[in-house]
Amino acid sequence: SSSGSGSSSFRRKPVIIIVVGMAGSGKTTLMHRLVCHTHLKDIRGYVVNLDPAVMTLPYAANIDVRDTVKYKEVMKQFNLGPNGGILTSLNLFATKFDEVISVIEKRADQLDYVLVDTPGQIEIFTWSASGAIITEAFASTFPTVVAYVVDTPRSEDPTTFMSNMLYACSILYKTRLPLILTFNKVDVAAHQFALEWMEDFEAFQTAASSDHSYSSTLTQSLSLVLDEFYNNLKSVGVSAVSGVGMEAFFNAVEASAEEYMETY
Ligand code: GDP
Ligand code: MG
């Protein structure tokens, strides 16, 4: 077993990359791009889909929650709406997650990365028992990092930016795993503004002052939290559509995996 006996005996590979982010941020499209990149560069990847409700996937998953639980049947059986159906499907899958871990453990010598797609609605994974169980199962067995996907064009709005950063911040402190802020869709809007706001909070405040939906005292208080948060993460700009930023992304994953090995 590779768990629990200190970093010296801990397996270095594969690195688990859990892809999370708001609905529509581009998780699934990015997964597809990352899979293409691994094929192109002879990186040995393995792909896990944890979204029970996705209709079609643009990439081929090695492990797919939909092969085990049919979310529409779960909805009928338990008389649930769509969100309840997705959540219950993920709960059912989480009870068997040790099987997923052992499948990956058996292949560990042949794998560099395991890419993990999560349900469209972020809170189904980040605020559920099953999300926590699955994350913990990965992180106690393999070096694990979180890629938090941001819709960059939408985050040009300061209020949206702040909400998104606070959400990412809560995930960092909840999982305690290295987090990569992955600014996606840079083909539409460059992420330079985000880097500037993260570097210089006064620049952010100036931008935010035009929006009166946040009081300036709240913005100032949150700045202290976010400053500390920004110091604890890496950020990269990518485009799942154009393919820009893939090298930078995997470099950030490697650095985060190193950080994991030193910390856990
Ligand atoms: P998910 O809900 O996070 O899995 O998001 P999807 O991968 O389904 O993407 C949501 C929408 O954003 C789709 O219409 C994608 O085509 C689009 N999208 C995703 N990544 C990019 C990107 O890098 N650039 C652009 N322009 N659109 C993107
Ligand atoms: Mg998706």
Tab-separated table of C-alpha atoms and ligand atoms in Angstrom:
chain	number	residue	atom	x	y	z
A	1	SER	CA	0.000	0.000	0.000
A	2	SER	CA	1.156	3.520	-0.737
A	3	SER	CA	-0.902	5.346	1.836
A	4	GLY	CA	-0.092	6.909	5.125
A	5	SER	CA	3.575	6.104	5.639
A	6	GLY	CA	5.216	9.435	4.890
A	7	SER	CA	6.451	11.099	1.748
A	8	SER	CA	9.532	8.916	1.244
A	9	SER	CA	7.480	5.843	0.369
A	10	PHE	CA	4.807	7.860	-1.394
A	11	ARG	CA	4.303	7.219	-5.055
A	12	ARG	CA	5.307	10.084	-7.321
A	13	LYS	CA	3.030	9.070	-10.199
A	14	PRO	CA	0.418	9.324	-11.479
A	15	VAL	CA	-0.557	12.863	-10.553
A	16	ILE	CA	-4.326	13.283	-10.195
A	17	ILE	CA	-5.725	16.486	-11.729
A	18	ILE	CA	-9.245	17.251	-10.481
A	19	VAL	CA	-10.890	19.762	-12.831
A	20	VAL	CA	-13.499	21.948	-11.099
A	21	GLY	CA	-15.131	25.271	-11.916
A	22	MET	CA	-18.438	27.053	-12.382
A	23	ALA	CA	-20.938	25.656	-14.894
A	24	GLY	CA	-19.910	26.745	-18.379
A	25	SER	CA	-16.336	27.670	-17.391
A	26	GLY	CA	-15.143	25.055	-19.885
A	27	LYS	CA	-14.147	22.036	-17.779
A	28	THR	CA	-15.224	19.406	-20.294
A	29	THR	CA	-13.788	21.287	-23.281
A	30	LEU	CA	-10.528	21.747	-21.369
A	31	MET	CA	-10.469	18.038	-20.501
A	32	HIS	CA	-10.700	17.302	-24.223
A	33	ARG	CA	-7.827	19.701	-24.955
A	34	LEU	CA	-5.684	18.195	-22.183
A	35	VAL	CA	-6.344	14.678	-23.494
A	36	CYS	CA	-5.316	15.802	-27.022
A	37	HIS	CA	-2.149	17.339	-25.570
A	38	THR	CA	-1.204	14.116	-23.775
A	39	HIS	CA	-1.606	12.153	-27.024
A	40	LEU	CA	0.481	14.690	-28.928
A	41	LYS	CA	3.318	14.719	-26.393
A	42	ASP	CA	3.360	11.004	-25.538
A	43	ILE	CA	2.256	11.775	-22.004
A	44	ARG	CA	0.588	8.747	-20.444
A	45	GLY	CA	-2.859	9.899	-19.362
A	46	TYR	CA	-5.924	8.250	-17.895
A	47	VAL	CA	-9.328	9.894	-17.985
A	48	VAL	CA	-12.157	9.786	-15.447
A	49	ASN	CA	-15.600	11.339	-15.968
A	50	LEU	CA	-17.550	12.077	-12.778
A	51	ASP	CA	-20.431	13.973	-14.441
A	52	PRO	CA	-23.428	11.572	-14.383
A	53	ALA	CA	-25.619	13.912	-16.469
A	54	VAL	CA	-23.364	14.851	-19.384
A	55	MET	CA	-25.023	13.834	-22.679
A	56	THR	CA	-21.970	13.423	-24.880
A	57	LEU	CA	-18.291	13.700	-24.052
A	58	PRO	CA	-15.817	15.090	-26.595
A	59	TYR	CA	-13.081	12.791	-25.183
A	60	ALA	CA	-12.902	9.050	-24.472
A	61	ALA	CA	-13.085	8.323	-20.739
A	62	ASN	CA	-11.291	5.282	-19.291
A	63	ILE	CA	-13.607	5.355	-16.292
A	64	ASP	CA	-17.070	6.892	-16.676
A	65	VAL	CA	-19.600	7.279	-13.850
A	66	ARG	CA	-22.324	6.862	-16.488
A	67	ASP	CA	-21.289	3.216	-17.035
A	68	THR	CA	-22.148	2.465	-13.395
A	69	VAL	CA	-25.085	4.745	-12.571
A	70	LYS	CA	-27.846	5.889	-14.908
A	71	TYR	CA	-28.853	9.247	-13.539
A	72	LYS	CA	-32.283	9.292	-15.217
A	73	GLU	CA	-33.121	5.935	-13.597
A	74	VAL	CA	-31.851	7.211	-10.250
A	75	MET	CA	-34.179	10.234	-10.637
A	76	LYS	CA	-37.170	7.928	-11.240
A	77	GLN	CA	-36.272	5.388	-8.589
A	78	PHE	CA	-35.798	7.970	-5.827
A	79	ASN	CA	-38.351	10.458	-7.178
A	80	LEU	CA	-35.790	13.245	-7.527
A	81	GLY	CA	-35.306	16.331	-9.667
A	82	PRO	CA	-32.246	16.725	-11.907
A	83	ASN	CA	-29.872	18.082	-9.238
A	84	GLY	CA	-30.971	15.458	-6.696
A	85	GLY	CA	-30.511	12.801	-9.368
A	86	ILE	CA	-26.953	13.943	-10.146
A	87	LEU	CA	-26.060	14.206	-6.459
A	88	THR	CA	-27.497	10.776	-5.602
A	89	SER	CA	-25.759	9.205	-8.622
A	90	LEU	CA	-22.441	10.621	-7.438
A	91	ASN	CA	-23.157	9.363	-3.891
A	92	LEU	CA	-23.823	5.858	-5.230
A	93	PHE	CA	-20.603	5.977	-7.246
A	94	ALA	CA	-18.608	7.264	-4.254
A	95	THR	CA	-19.524	4.147	-2.257
A	96	LYS	CA	-17.579	2.093	-4.812
A	97	PHE	CA	-14.717	4.504	-5.261
A	98	ASP	CA	-12.138	2.153	-3.721
A	99	GLU	CA	-12.581	0.079	-6.903
A	100	VAL	CA	-11.665	3.092	-9.034
A	101	ILE	CA	-8.584	3.697	-6.888
A	102	SER	CA	-7.426	0.083	-7.227
A	103	VAL	CA	-7.907	0.150	-11.008
A	104	ILE	CA	-5.625	3.201	-11.140
A	105	GLU	CA	-3.158	1.684	-8.644
A	106	LYS	CA	-2.786	-1.389	-10.865
A	107	ARG	CA	-1.863	0.842	-13.801
A	108	ALA	CA	0.166	3.350	-11.788
A	109	ASP	CA	3.513	2.400	-13.354
A	110	GLN	CA	2.158	3.131	-16.815
A	111	LEU	CA	0.540	6.475	-16.022
A	112	ASP	CA	1.759	10.060	-15.707
A	113	TYR	CA	-1.561	11.837	-15.120
A	114	VAL	CA	-5.160	11.049	-14.290
A	115	LEU	CA	-7.541	13.750	-15.538
A	116	VAL	CA	-10.821	13.995	-13.643
A	117	ASP	CA	-13.894	15.838	-15.000
A	118	THR	CA	-16.564	16.858	-12.466
A	119	PRO	CA	-20.302	17.696	-12.739
A	120	GLY	CA	-21.263	20.905	-14.558
A	121	GLN	CA	-22.729	22.485	-11.409
A	122	ILE	CA	-19.724	23.065	-9.156
A	123	GLU	CA	-21.489	22.710	-5.797
A	124	ILE	CA	-22.560	19.141	-6.568
A	125	PHE	CA	-18.908	18.150	-6.291
A	126	THR	CA	-17.457	20.748	-3.927
A	127	TRP	CA	-20.229	20.869	-1.314
A	128	SER	CA	-21.242	17.203	-1.175
A	129	ALA	CA	-20.127	14.278	0.942
A	130	SER	CA	-19.351	12.253	-2.173
A	131	GLY	CA	-17.120	15.001	-3.595
A	132	ALA	CA	-15.192	15.064	-0.319
A	133	ILE	CA	-14.966	11.250	-0.203
A	134	ILE	CA	-13.718	11.047	-3.796
A	135	THR	CA	-11.189	13.875	-3.316
A	136	GLU	CA	-9.893	12.289	-0.112
A	137	ALA	CA	-9.649	8.851	-1.750
A	138	PHE	CA	-7.474	10.309	-4.506
A	139	ALA	CA	-5.390	12.539	-2.256
A	140	SER	CA	-4.588	9.796	0.261
A	141	THR	CA	-3.293	7.512	-2.499
A	142	PHE	CA	-1.684	9.728	-5.171
A	143	PRO	CA	-0.288	13.246	-5.480
A	144	THR	CA	-3.436	15.258	-6.214
A	145	VAL	CA	-3.940	18.802	-7.469
A	146	VAL	CA	-7.037	20.880	-8.191
A	147	ALA	CA	-7.380	22.820	-11.450
A	148	TYR	CA	-9.938	25.556	-10.786
A	149	VAL	CA	-11.253	26.666	-14.190
A	150	VAL	CA	-12.271	30.321	-14.543
A	151	ASP	CA	-14.357	31.776	-17.366
A	152	THR	CA	-11.966	34.670	-18.072
A	153	PRO	CA	-14.237	36.856	-20.255
A	154	ARG	CA	-17.039	36.681	-17.673
A	155	SER	CA	-14.591	37.512	-14.860
A	156	GLU	CA	-13.712	40.866	-16.413
A	157	ASP	CA	-16.611	42.071	-14.297
A	158	PRO	CA	-15.027	42.825	-10.856
A	159	THR	CA	-17.966	41.446	-8.855
A	160	THR	CA	-17.951	38.186	-10.799
A	161	PHE	CA	-14.172	38.044	-10.413
A	162	MET	CA	-14.392	38.463	-6.653
A	163	SER	CA	-17.145	35.826	-6.302
A	164	ASN	CA	-15.144	33.399	-8.390
A	165	MET	CA	-11.953	33.991	-6.362
A	166	LEU	CA	-13.824	33.557	-3.078
A	167	TYR	CA	-15.226	30.264	-4.328
A	168	ALA	CA	-11.767	29.079	-5.389
A	169	CYS	CA	-10.429	30.250	-2.027
A	170	SER	CA	-12.978	28.166	-0.137
A	171	ILE	CA	-12.012	25.120	-2.204
A	172	LEU	CA	-8.326	25.641	-1.425
A	173	TYR	CA	-8.958	25.771	2.313
A	174	LYS	CA	-11.491	22.929	2.228
A	175	THR	CA	-9.380	20.455	0.237
A	176	ARG	CA	-5.961	21.718	1.387
A	177	LEU	CA	-4.634	20.572	-1.978
A	178	PRO	CA	-2.438	22.629	-4.332
A	179	LEU	CA	-4.715	24.731	-6.527
A	180	ILE	CA	-4.053	26.018	-10.036
A	181	LEU	CA	-6.182	28.985	-11.079
A	182	THR	CA	-6.782	28.090	-14.707
A	183	PHE	CA	-7.965	31.168	-16.598
A	184	ASN	CA	-9.750	29.635	-19.593
A	185	LYS	CA	-11.036	31.179	-22.841
A	186	VAL	CA	-8.039	33.505	-23.270
A	187	ASP	CA	-8.808	33.321	-27.008
A	188	VAL	CA	-11.741	35.626	-26.140
A	189	ALA	CA	-10.164	37.762	-23.378
A	190	ALA	CA	-6.547	37.784	-22.136
A	191	HIS	CA	-6.161	37.110	-18.403
A	192	GLN	CA	-3.675	39.958	-17.870
A	193	PHE	CA	-6.298	42.026	-16.008
A	194	ALA	CA	-6.765	39.179	-13.518
A	195	LEU	CA	-3.017	38.955	-12.863
A	196	GLU	CA	-2.949	42.713	-12.260
A	197	TRP	CA	-5.892	42.576	-9.858
A	198	MET	CA	-4.247	39.701	-7.973
A	199	GLU	CA	-0.932	41.549	-7.773
A	200	ASP	CA	-2.282	44.973	-6.870
A	201	PHE	CA	-5.434	45.112	-4.821
A	202	GLU	CA	-5.779	48.855	-5.247
A	203	ALA	CA	-6.094	48.319	-8.986
A	204	PHE	CA	-8.891	45.870	-8.222
A	205	GLN	CA	-10.586	48.314	-5.854
A	206	THR	CA	-10.490	51.039	-8.477
A	207	ALA	CA	-12.188	48.702	-10.921
A	208	ALA	CA	-14.693	47.524	-8.298
A	209	SER	CA	-15.605	51.042	-7.151
A	210	SER	CA	-17.790	51.510	-10.224
A	211	ASP	CA	-19.945	48.627	-8.995
A	212	HIS	CA	-22.041	49.558	-5.972
A	213	SER	CA	-23.315	46.040	-5.252
A	214	TYR	CA	-20.336	45.435	-2.934
A	215	SER	CA	-19.671	47.933	-0.176
A	216	SER	CA	-16.107	49.228	-0.186
A	217	THR	CA	-15.551	48.097	3.415
A	218	LEU	CA	-16.527	44.545	2.490
A	219	THR	CA	-14.238	44.700	-0.536
A	220	GLN	CA	-11.412	45.906	1.709
A	221	SER	CA	-11.944	43.176	4.296
A	222	LEU	CA	-12.069	40.507	1.637
A	223	SER	CA	-8.821	41.847	0.202
A	224	LEU	CA	-6.937	40.551	3.243
A	225	VAL	CA	-8.361	37.052	2.767
A	226	LEU	CA	-7.750	37.062	-0.963
A	227	ASP	CA	-4.174	38.435	-0.652
A	228	GLU	CA	-3.232	35.458	1.491
A	229	PHE	CA	-5.070	33.172	-0.954
A	230	TYR	CA	-3.246	34.560	-4.009
A	231	ASN	CA	0.092	33.858	-2.305
A	232	ASN	CA	-0.853	30.202	-2.021
A	233	LEU	CA	-1.552	29.334	-5.626
A	234	LYS	CA	-0.361	29.277	-9.194
A	235	SER	CA	-2.202	30.779	-12.118
A	236	VAL	CA	-2.079	30.067	-15.823
A	237	GLY	CA	-3.966	31.318	-18.875
A	238	VAL	CA	-5.295	28.704	-21.294
A	239	SER	CA	-7.725	28.284	-24.142
A	240	ALA	CA	-9.462	24.951	-24.397
A	241	VAL	CA	-10.511	25.967	-27.900
A	242	SER	CA	-7.220	27.254	-29.386
A	243	GLY	CA	-4.917	25.066	-27.283
A	244	VAL	CA	-2.856	27.972	-25.953
A	245	GLY	CA	-1.224	27.460	-22.546
A	246	MET	CA	-1.030	23.662	-22.363
A	247	GLU	CA	2.733	23.609	-21.576
A	248	ALA	CA	2.241	26.248	-18.881
A	249	PHE	CA	-0.638	24.237	-17.444
A	250	PHE	CA	1.366	21.011	-17.160
A	251	ASN	CA	4.345	22.933	-15.737
A	252	ALA	CA	2.023	24.292	-13.035
A	253	VAL	CA	0.741	20.757	-12.401
A	254	GLU	CA	4.320	19.498	-11.981
A	255	ALA	CA	5.194	22.315	-9.573
A	256	SER	CA	1.975	21.663	-7.638
A	257	ALA	CA	2.735	17.940	-7.459
A	258	GLU	CA	6.164	18.818	-6.003
A	259	GLU	CA	4.424	21.017	-3.467
A	260	TYR	CA	2.092	18.129	-2.646
A	261	MET	CA	5.045	15.760	-2.118
A	262	GLU	CA	6.682	18.220	0.280
A	263	THR	CA	3.533	18.958	2.251
A	264	TYR	CA	1.627	15.682	2.561
B	1	GDP	P1	-18.344	22.919	-18.327
B	1	GDP	O1	-19.773	23.084	-17.926
B	1	GDP	O2	-17.438	23.611	-17.348
B	1	GDP	O3	-17.949	21.501	-18.566
B	1	GDP	O4	-18.159	23.738	-19.697
B	1	GDP	P2	-18.068	23.213	-21.214
B	1	GDP	O5	-16.763	22.551	-21.473
B	1	GDP	O6	-19.279	22.433	-21.538
B	1	GDP	O7	-18.027	24.605	-22.006
B	1	GDP	C1	-19.043	25.574	-21.887
B	1	GDP	C2	-19.028	26.466	-23.122
B	1	GDP	O8	-17.830	27.239	-23.184
B	1	GDP	C3	-19.100	25.681	-24.426
B	1	GDP	O9	-19.929	26.382	-25.318
B	1	GDP	C4	-17.655	25.692	-24.921
B	1	GDP	O10	-17.558	25.595	-26.316
B	1	GDP	C5	-17.158	27.032	-24.419
B	1	GDP	N1	-15.703	27.031	-24.198
B	1	GDP	C6	-15.002	26.185	-23.406
B	1	GDP	N2	-13.694	26.485	-23.418
B	1	GDP	C7	-13.543	27.553	-24.247
B	1	GDP	C8	-12.409	28.341	-24.672
B	1	GDP	O11	-11.250	28.125	-24.299
B	1	GDP	N3	-12.676	29.376	-25.535
B	1	GDP	C9	-13.933	29.668	-25.969
B	1	GDP	N4	-14.075	30.690	-26.810
B	1	GDP	N5	-15.015	28.954	-25.588
B	1	GDP	C10	-14.828	27.911	-24.734
B	2	MG	MG	-18.800	19.603	-18.194
